[in-house]
CSV table of C-alpha atoms and ligand atoms in Angstrom, one decimal:
chain,number,residue,atom,x,y,z
A,1,MET,CA,-21.0,2.1,-9.8
A,2,SER,CA,-21.9,0.8,-6.3
A,3,ARG,CA,-20.4,-2.3,-5.4
A,4,VAL,CA,-21.2,-4.4,-2.9
A,5,ALA,CA,-17.9,-5.8,-0.9
A,6,LEU,CA,-17.9,-8.3,1.7
A,7,VAL,CA,-14.4,-8.1,4.0
A,8,THR,CA,-14.2,-11.4,6.5
A,9,GLY,CA,-12.5,-10.0,9.5
A,10,GLY,CA,-13.7,-6.7,8.7
A,11,SER,CA,-14.8,-5.3,12.3
A,12,ARG,CA,-11.5,-5.2,13.9
A,13,GLY,CA,-7.6,-4.5,13.0
A,14,ILE,CA,-6.8,-4.3,9.2
A,15,GLY,CA,-10.4,-5.7,8.3
A,16,GLU,CA,-12.0,-2.8,10.2
A,17,ALA,CA,-9.8,0.0,7.8
A,18,ILE,CA,-10.2,-2.4,5.0
A,19,SER,CA,-14.5,-2.1,5.5
A,20,LYS,CA,-13.9,1.4,6.3
A,21,ALA,CA,-11.5,2.2,2.6
A,22,LEU,CA,-14.2,0.4,0.5
A,23,GLN,CA,-17.6,2.0,2.4
A,24,ALA,CA,-15.3,5.6,1.5
A,25,ALA,CA,-14.6,4.4,-2.0
A,26,GLY,CA,-18.4,4.2,-2.3
A,27,CYS,CA,-19.1,0.4,-1.7
A,28,THR,CA,-21.9,-1.2,0.2
A,29,VAL,CA,-20.2,-3.3,2.6
A,30,ALA,CA,-20.5,-6.3,4.8
A,31,ALA,CA,-18.3,-7.1,7.5
A,32,THR,CA,-17.8,-10.8,9.1
A,33,TYR,CA,-16.6,-11.5,12.5
A,34,ALA,CA,-15.8,-14.7,14.9
A,35,GLY,CA,-17.2,-14.1,18.1
A,36,ASN,CA,-16.5,-10.6,19.4
A,37,ASP,CA,-19.9,-9.4,19.7
A,38,GLU,CA,-18.6,-6.1,21.4
A,39,ALA,CA,-16.5,-5.1,19.0
A,40,ALA,CA,-18.7,-5.8,15.8
A,41,ALA,CA,-21.4,-4.3,17.8
A,42,LYS,CA,-19.6,-0.6,18.5
A,43,PHE,CA,-17.8,-1.1,14.3
A,44,THR,CA,-21.8,-1.1,13.4
A,45,GLU,CA,-22.8,1.6,15.6
A,46,GLU,CA,-19.3,4.0,14.4
A,47,THR,CA,-19.8,2.9,10.5
A,48,GLY,CA,-23.0,1.8,9.8
A,49,ILE,CA,-21.4,-1.1,8.2
A,50,LYS,CA,-23.6,-4.6,8.5
A,51,THR,CA,-21.5,-6.9,10.4
A,52,TYR,CA,-22.4,-10.5,10.1
A,53,LYS,CA,-21.1,-13.8,12.7
A,54,TRP,CA,-19.5,-17.0,10.5
A,55,ASN,CA,-16.5,-19.2,11.1
A,56,VAL,CA,-14.5,-18.9,8.1
A,57,GLY,CA,-13.4,-22.1,8.8
A,58,ASP,CA,-16.6,-23.9,8.5
A,59,TYR,CA,-18.1,-24.5,4.8
A,60,GLU,CA,-21.5,-24.5,5.6
A,61,GLU,CA,-21.7,-21.6,7.7
A,62,SER,CA,-20.0,-19.4,5.0
A,63,LYS,CA,-21.9,-20.7,2.2
A,64,ALA,CA,-25.2,-19.9,4.6
A,65,GLY,CA,-23.6,-16.2,5.5
A,66,ILE,CA,-22.7,-15.5,2.2
A,67,ALA,CA,-26.2,-16.4,1.0
A,68,GLN,CA,-27.8,-13.9,3.8
A,69,VAL,CA,-25.5,-10.6,2.9
A,70,GLU,CA,-26.2,-11.5,-0.6
A,71,ALA,CA,-30.3,-11.5,-0.1
A,72,ASP,CA,-29.5,-8.4,2.1
A,73,LEU,CA,-27.2,-6.4,-0.3
A,74,GLY,CA,-26.6,-7.9,-3.7
A,75,PRO,CA,-24.2,-10.0,-5.3
A,76,ILE,CA,-20.9,-9.5,-4.1
A,77,ASP,CA,-18.6,-8.2,-6.4
A,78,ILE,CA,-15.7,-7.9,-4.2
A,79,VAL,CA,-14.5,-10.1,-1.6
A,80,VAL,CA,-12.0,-9.5,0.6
A,81,ALA,CA,-10.4,-12.7,2.2
A,82,ASN,CA,-8.4,-11.2,5.7
A,83,ALA,CA,-9.7,-13.3,8.7
A,84,GLY,CA,-7.1,-15.0,10.1
A,85,ILE,CA,-5.4,-15.8,13.2
A,86,THR,CA,-1.5,-17.1,15.0
A,87,ARG,CA,-1.0,-20.1,17.0
A,88,ASP,CA,2.9,-19.7,17.4
A,89,ALA,CA,5.2,-21.8,18.8
A,90,PRO,CA,8.7,-23.2,17.6
A,91,PHE,CA,8.3,-26.8,15.2
A,92,HIS,CA,9.4,-28.8,17.8
A,93,LYS,CA,6.4,-27.5,20.3
A,94,MET,CA,4.3,-27.0,17.6
A,95,THR,CA,1.3,-29.4,18.1
A,96,PRO,CA,-1.0,-30.6,15.3
A,97,GLU,CA,-4.3,-28.8,16.5
A,98,GLN,CA,-1.9,-25.1,16.2
A,99,TRP,CA,-1.1,-26.7,13.1
A,100,GLN,CA,-5.1,-27.2,12.1
A,101,GLN,CA,-6.7,-23.7,13.8
A,102,VAL,CA,-4.1,-21.8,11.8
A,103,ILE,CA,-4.9,-24.0,8.3
A,104,ASP,CA,-8.6,-24.5,8.7
A,105,THR,CA,-9.1,-20.2,9.3
A,106,ASN,CA,-6.4,-19.0,7.3
A,107,LEU,CA,-5.9,-20.7,4.3
A,108,THR,CA,-9.5,-23.4,4.2
A,109,GLY,CA,-10.8,-19.9,5.4
A,110,VAL,CA,-9.8,-18.5,2.1
A,111,PHE,CA,-11.1,-21.4,-0.1
A,112,ASN,CA,-15.0,-21.0,2.3
A,113,THR,CA,-15.0,-17.3,1.2
A,114,VAL,CA,-14.1,-17.4,-2.1
A,115,HIS,CA,-15.6,-20.9,-3.6
A,116,PRO,CA,-19.6,-19.6,-2.6
A,117,VAL,CA,-19.1,-16.1,-4.8
A,118,TRP,CA,-16.8,-17.2,-7.3
A,119,PRO,CA,-19.7,-18.7,-9.6
A,120,GLY,CA,-21.7,-15.3,-8.9
A,121,MET,CA,-18.9,-13.5,-10.5
A,122,ARG,CA,-18.1,-15.6,-13.7
A,123,GLU,CA,-21.6,-14.9,-14.7
A,124,ARG,CA,-21.7,-11.2,-14.0
A,125,LYS,CA,-18.3,-10.8,-15.2
A,126,PHE,CA,-16.8,-9.0,-13.3
A,127,GLY,CA,-15.1,-9.4,-9.4
A,128,ARG,CA,-12.4,-8.8,-7.2
A,129,VAL,CA,-10.6,-10.9,-4.9
A,130,ILE,CA,-8.3,-9.9,-2.3
A,131,VAL,CA,-6.4,-11.7,0.1
A,132,ILE,CA,-4.3,-10.7,3.1
A,133,SER,CA,-1.3,-13.0,3.2
A,134,SER,CA,2.0,-11.5,5.2
A,135,VAL,CA,5.4,-10.6,4.8
A,136,ASN,CA,5.9,-13.5,6.8
A,137,GLY,CA,4.6,-16.0,4.0
A,138,GLN,CA,6.9,-14.7,1.6
A,139,LYS,CA,10.1,-15.3,3.8
A,140,GLY,CA,9.5,-17.5,6.3
A,141,GLN,CA,9.2,-16.7,10.7
A,142,PHE,CA,10.6,-18.1,13.6
A,143,ALA,CA,7.7,-19.9,15.3
A,144,GLN,CA,4.9,-19.5,12.3
A,145,VAL,CA,5.5,-22.8,10.1
A,146,ASN,CA,1.7,-22.9,10.5
A,147,TYR,CA,1.1,-19.6,10.0
A,148,ALA,CA,3.6,-19.0,7.3
A,149,ALA,CA,2.3,-22.0,5.2
A,150,THR,CA,-1.1,-20.3,4.8
A,151,LYS,CA,-0.3,-17.1,3.6
A,152,ALA,CA,2.4,-18.9,0.9
A,153,GLY,CA,-1.0,-21.2,0.1
A,154,ASP,CA,-2.9,-17.1,-0.3
A,155,ILE,CA,0.0,-16.5,-2.9
A,156,GLY,CA,-0.5,-19.9,-4.8
A,157,ILE,CA,-4.3,-19.4,-4.1
A,158,VAL,CA,-4.3,-15.8,-6.0
A,159,ARG,CA,-1.9,-16.7,-8.8
A,160,SER,CA,-4.3,-19.7,-10.1
A,161,LEU,CA,-7.9,-18.0,-9.4
A,162,ALA,CA,-6.5,-15.2,-11.5
A,163,GLN,CA,-5.5,-17.0,-14.7
A,164,GLU,CA,-9.1,-19.0,-14.1
A,165,GLY,CA,-10.7,-15.7,-13.4
A,166,ALA,CA,-9.1,-13.4,-15.9
A,167,ARG,CA,-11.6,-14.2,-19.0
A,168,ALA,CA,-14.5,-13.4,-17.1
A,169,GLY,CA,-13.0,-10.0,-15.7
A,170,ILE,CA,-12.4,-11.4,-12.8
A,171,THR,CA,-8.8,-10.4,-10.9
A,172,ALA,CA,-7.8,-11.8,-7.9
A,173,ASN,CA,-4.1,-10.7,-5.9
A,174,ALA,CA,-2.5,-11.1,-2.3
A,175,VAL,CA,-1.9,-8.0,-0.1
A,176,CYS,CA,1.2,-8.8,1.9
A,177,PRO,CA,1.4,-6.7,5.1
A,178,GLY,CA,4.4,-6.1,6.8
A,179,TYR,CA,3.9,-5.9,11.0
A,180,ILE,CA,0.5,-3.8,11.5
A,181,ALA,CA,-0.1,-1.9,14.7
A,182,THR,CA,-2.8,-4.1,15.6
A,183,GLU,CA,-4.1,-6.6,18.6
A,184,MET,CA,-2.7,-9.1,16.6
A,185,VAL,CA,0.9,-7.6,17.1
A,186,MET,CA,0.4,-5.7,19.9
A,187,ALA,CA,-0.3,-8.8,21.6
A,188,VAL,CA,3.6,-9.9,21.1
A,189,PRO,CA,5.4,-9.0,24.4
A,190,GLU,CA,7.1,-5.7,24.2
A,191,LYS,CA,10.9,-7.2,24.3
A,192,VAL,CA,9.6,-9.5,21.2
A,193,ARG,CA,7.9,-5.9,19.3
A,194,GLU,CA,11.1,-3.8,19.7
A,195,SER,CA,13.1,-6.4,18.1
A,196,ILE,CA,10.5,-6.6,15.4
A,197,ILE,CA,10.7,-2.5,14.8
A,198,ALA,CA,14.6,-2.9,15.0
A,199,GLY,CA,14.4,-5.2,12.2
A,200,ILE,CA,12.2,-2.6,10.1
A,201,PRO,CA,13.7,0.2,7.6
A,202,ALA,CA,10.8,2.1,8.1
A,203,GLY,CA,12.0,2.3,12.0
A,204,ARG,CA,7.7,1.6,13.1
A,205,LEU,CA,5.1,-0.4,12.4
A,206,GLY,CA,2.8,-0.3,9.7
A,207,GLU,CA,-0.8,1.5,10.4
A,208,PRO,CA,-4.5,-0.5,8.8
A,209,GLU,CA,-5.3,2.6,6.6
A,210,GLU,CA,-1.8,1.9,4.6
A,211,ILE,CA,-3.0,-2.0,4.1
A,212,ALA,CA,-6.5,-0.5,3.3
A,213,ARG,CA,-5.3,1.5,0.9
A,214,CYS,CA,-3.7,-1.2,-1.2
A,215,VAL,CA,-7.0,-2.9,-0.9
A,216,ALA,CA,-9.0,0.0,-2.2
A,217,PHE,CA,-7.0,0.1,-5.3
A,218,LEU,CA,-6.9,-3.5,-6.1
A,219,ALA,CA,-10.8,-3.1,-5.7
A,220,SER,CA,-11.2,-0.2,-7.8
A,221,ASP,CA,-12.5,-0.9,-12.2
A,222,ASP,CA,-8.9,0.9,-12.3
A,223,ALA,CA,-7.0,-2.3,-11.5
A,224,GLY,CA,-8.6,-4.3,-14.1
A,225,PHE,CA,-5.1,-5.4,-15.6
A,226,ILE,CA,-3.4,-6.3,-11.8
A,227,ASN,CA,-4.0,-10.2,-11.7
A,228,GLY,CA,-2.4,-12.6,-10.0
A,229,SER,CA,-0.4,-9.8,-8.1
A,230,THR,CA,1.3,-9.1,-4.8
A,231,ILE,CA,1.4,-6.3,-3.0
A,232,SER,CA,3.9,-5.9,-0.4
A,233,ALA,CA,3.2,-2.5,2.1
A,234,ASN,CA,6.5,-3.8,4.9
A,235,GLY,CA,8.3,-0.6,5.4
A,236,ALA,CA,11.0,-2.4,3.3
A,237,GLN,CA,11.3,-5.2,5.4
A,238,PHE,CA,11.6,-7.6,2.5
A,239,PHE,CA,11.5,-7.1,-0.7
A,240,GLY,CA,8.8,-9.6,-1.9
B,301,LIG,N1,-1.3,-7.5,12.6
B,301,LIG,C1,-0.6,-7.6,10.9
B,301,LIG,O1,1.0,-7.2,11.8
B,301,LIG,C2,-0.5,-8.5,10.0
B,301,LIG,C3,0.6,-8.3,9.5
B,301,LIG,C4,0.8,-9.4,8.0
B,301,LIG,C5,-0.5,-10.0,7.8
B,301,LIG,N2,-1.5,-9.6,8.8
B,301,LIG,C6,-3.0,-10.8,8.2
B,301,LIG,O2,-4.0,-9.8,8.4
B,301,LIG,C7,-5.4,-9.8,8.6
B,301,LIG,C8,-5.7,-9.3,9.6
B,301,LIG,O3,-5.1,-9.3,11.0
B,301,LIG,P1,-5.4,-8.6,12.3
B,301,LIG,O4,-3.7,-8.1,12.6
B,301,LIG,O5,-5.8,-7.1,11.7
B,301,LIG,O6,-6.4,-9.0,13.0
B,301,LIG,P2,-7.0,-9.0,14.4
B,301,LIG,O7,-6.9,-7.9,14.6
B,301,LIG,O8,-6.9,-10.0,15.2
B,301,LIG,O9,-8.5,-9.3,13.4
B,301,LIG,C9,-8.9,-10.7,13.1
B,301,LIG,C10,-10.0,-10.1,12.8
B,301,LIG,O10,-10.6,-11.8,11.8
B,301,LIG,C11,-11.5,-12.4,12.7
B,301,LIG,N3,-11.8,-13.5,13.0
B,301,LIG,C12,-10.4,-14.9,13.1
B,301,LIG,N4,-10.9,-15.6,13.2
B,301,LIG,C13,-11.8,-16.2,12.2
B,301,LIG,C14,-12.6,-17.0,11.9
B,301,LIG,N5,-12.3,-18.4,12.5
B,301,LIG,N6,-13.8,-16.9,11.5
B,301,LIG,C15,-14.6,-15.5,11.1
B,301,LIG,N7,-13.4,-14.4,11.5
B,301,LIG,C16,-12.5,-14.8,12.2
B,301,LIG,C17,-11.8,-11.4,14.3
B,301,LIG,O11,-13.2,-11.6,15.0
B,301,LIG,P3,-13.3,-11.6,15.6
B,301,LIG,O12,-12.9,-9.7,16.0
B,301,LIG,O13,-14.7,-11.9,16.1
B,301,LIG,O14,-12.6,-12.2,16.7
B,301,LIG,C18,-11.7,-10.2,14.2
B,301,LIG,O15,-12.5,-9.4,13.0
B,301,LIG,C19,-5.1,-11.7,9.1
B,301,LIG,O16,-5.3,-12.5,7.9
B,301,LIG,C20,-3.5,-11.3,9.6
B,301,LIG,O17,-3.0,-13.1,9.8
B,301,LIG,C21,-2.0,-9.1,9.9
């Protein structure tokens, strides 16, 4: 059956691989982004997947954007809350702005993305909610108090949504990637990246497609009894 899937931050990085994997699985996909028009245009040209621009941190923008996606493509069956940012600093140097930006995008952004589609999923008795958390939400990380708080929050969100949605045919799960070779990770200084890789038993960064395959499985009809879980894909860096 052809399903409609929404992927936030779906035009670049891990989100791009997720959008493509869901398209390959037969879904009609809508991918959102925040401001990089050039990357979004290139992505649409390559894949034929429609892109939409809104800030996931803003509830009204998210609600209006989701209404537009549903008007264009039909009711959303699968929602992947993937958009995320980092604003790293050791705690004693972290500013309230750095704290708030990450909370707004990574945590409130999940509420803003899932809340508008939830009533329709309940009505239609089917839904797949997948939130992209992180290994650093499971184990914590130096200079990421803000980021780790949001990614640990994702796990609380899916465990709670799972209990609310189970009788309505809705599953909610998190995927916790380890370090994946996207712009987010390639932006850190090379020396830091080398020390990160030295701490990964697999001896390498993960590929975005390795996360996308987890998401495509959780989104499938076959995964209907997996609910409130986390899938860790981190090269044995952490057993969460
Ligand atoms: N990379 C890793 O190693 C890693 C590890 C664990 C977890 N994760 C998580 O995986 C997710 C994707 O990470 P990534 O590395 O693929 O990131 P990325 O390459 O930086 O891409 C981020 C995507 O999110 C969008 N975005 C950012 N802020 C947004 C906002 N306020 N509203 C709407 N869209 C927004 C970006 O849009 P624009 O293109 O317009 O900027 C872009 O499409 C994030 O949640 C991240 O925390 C990543």
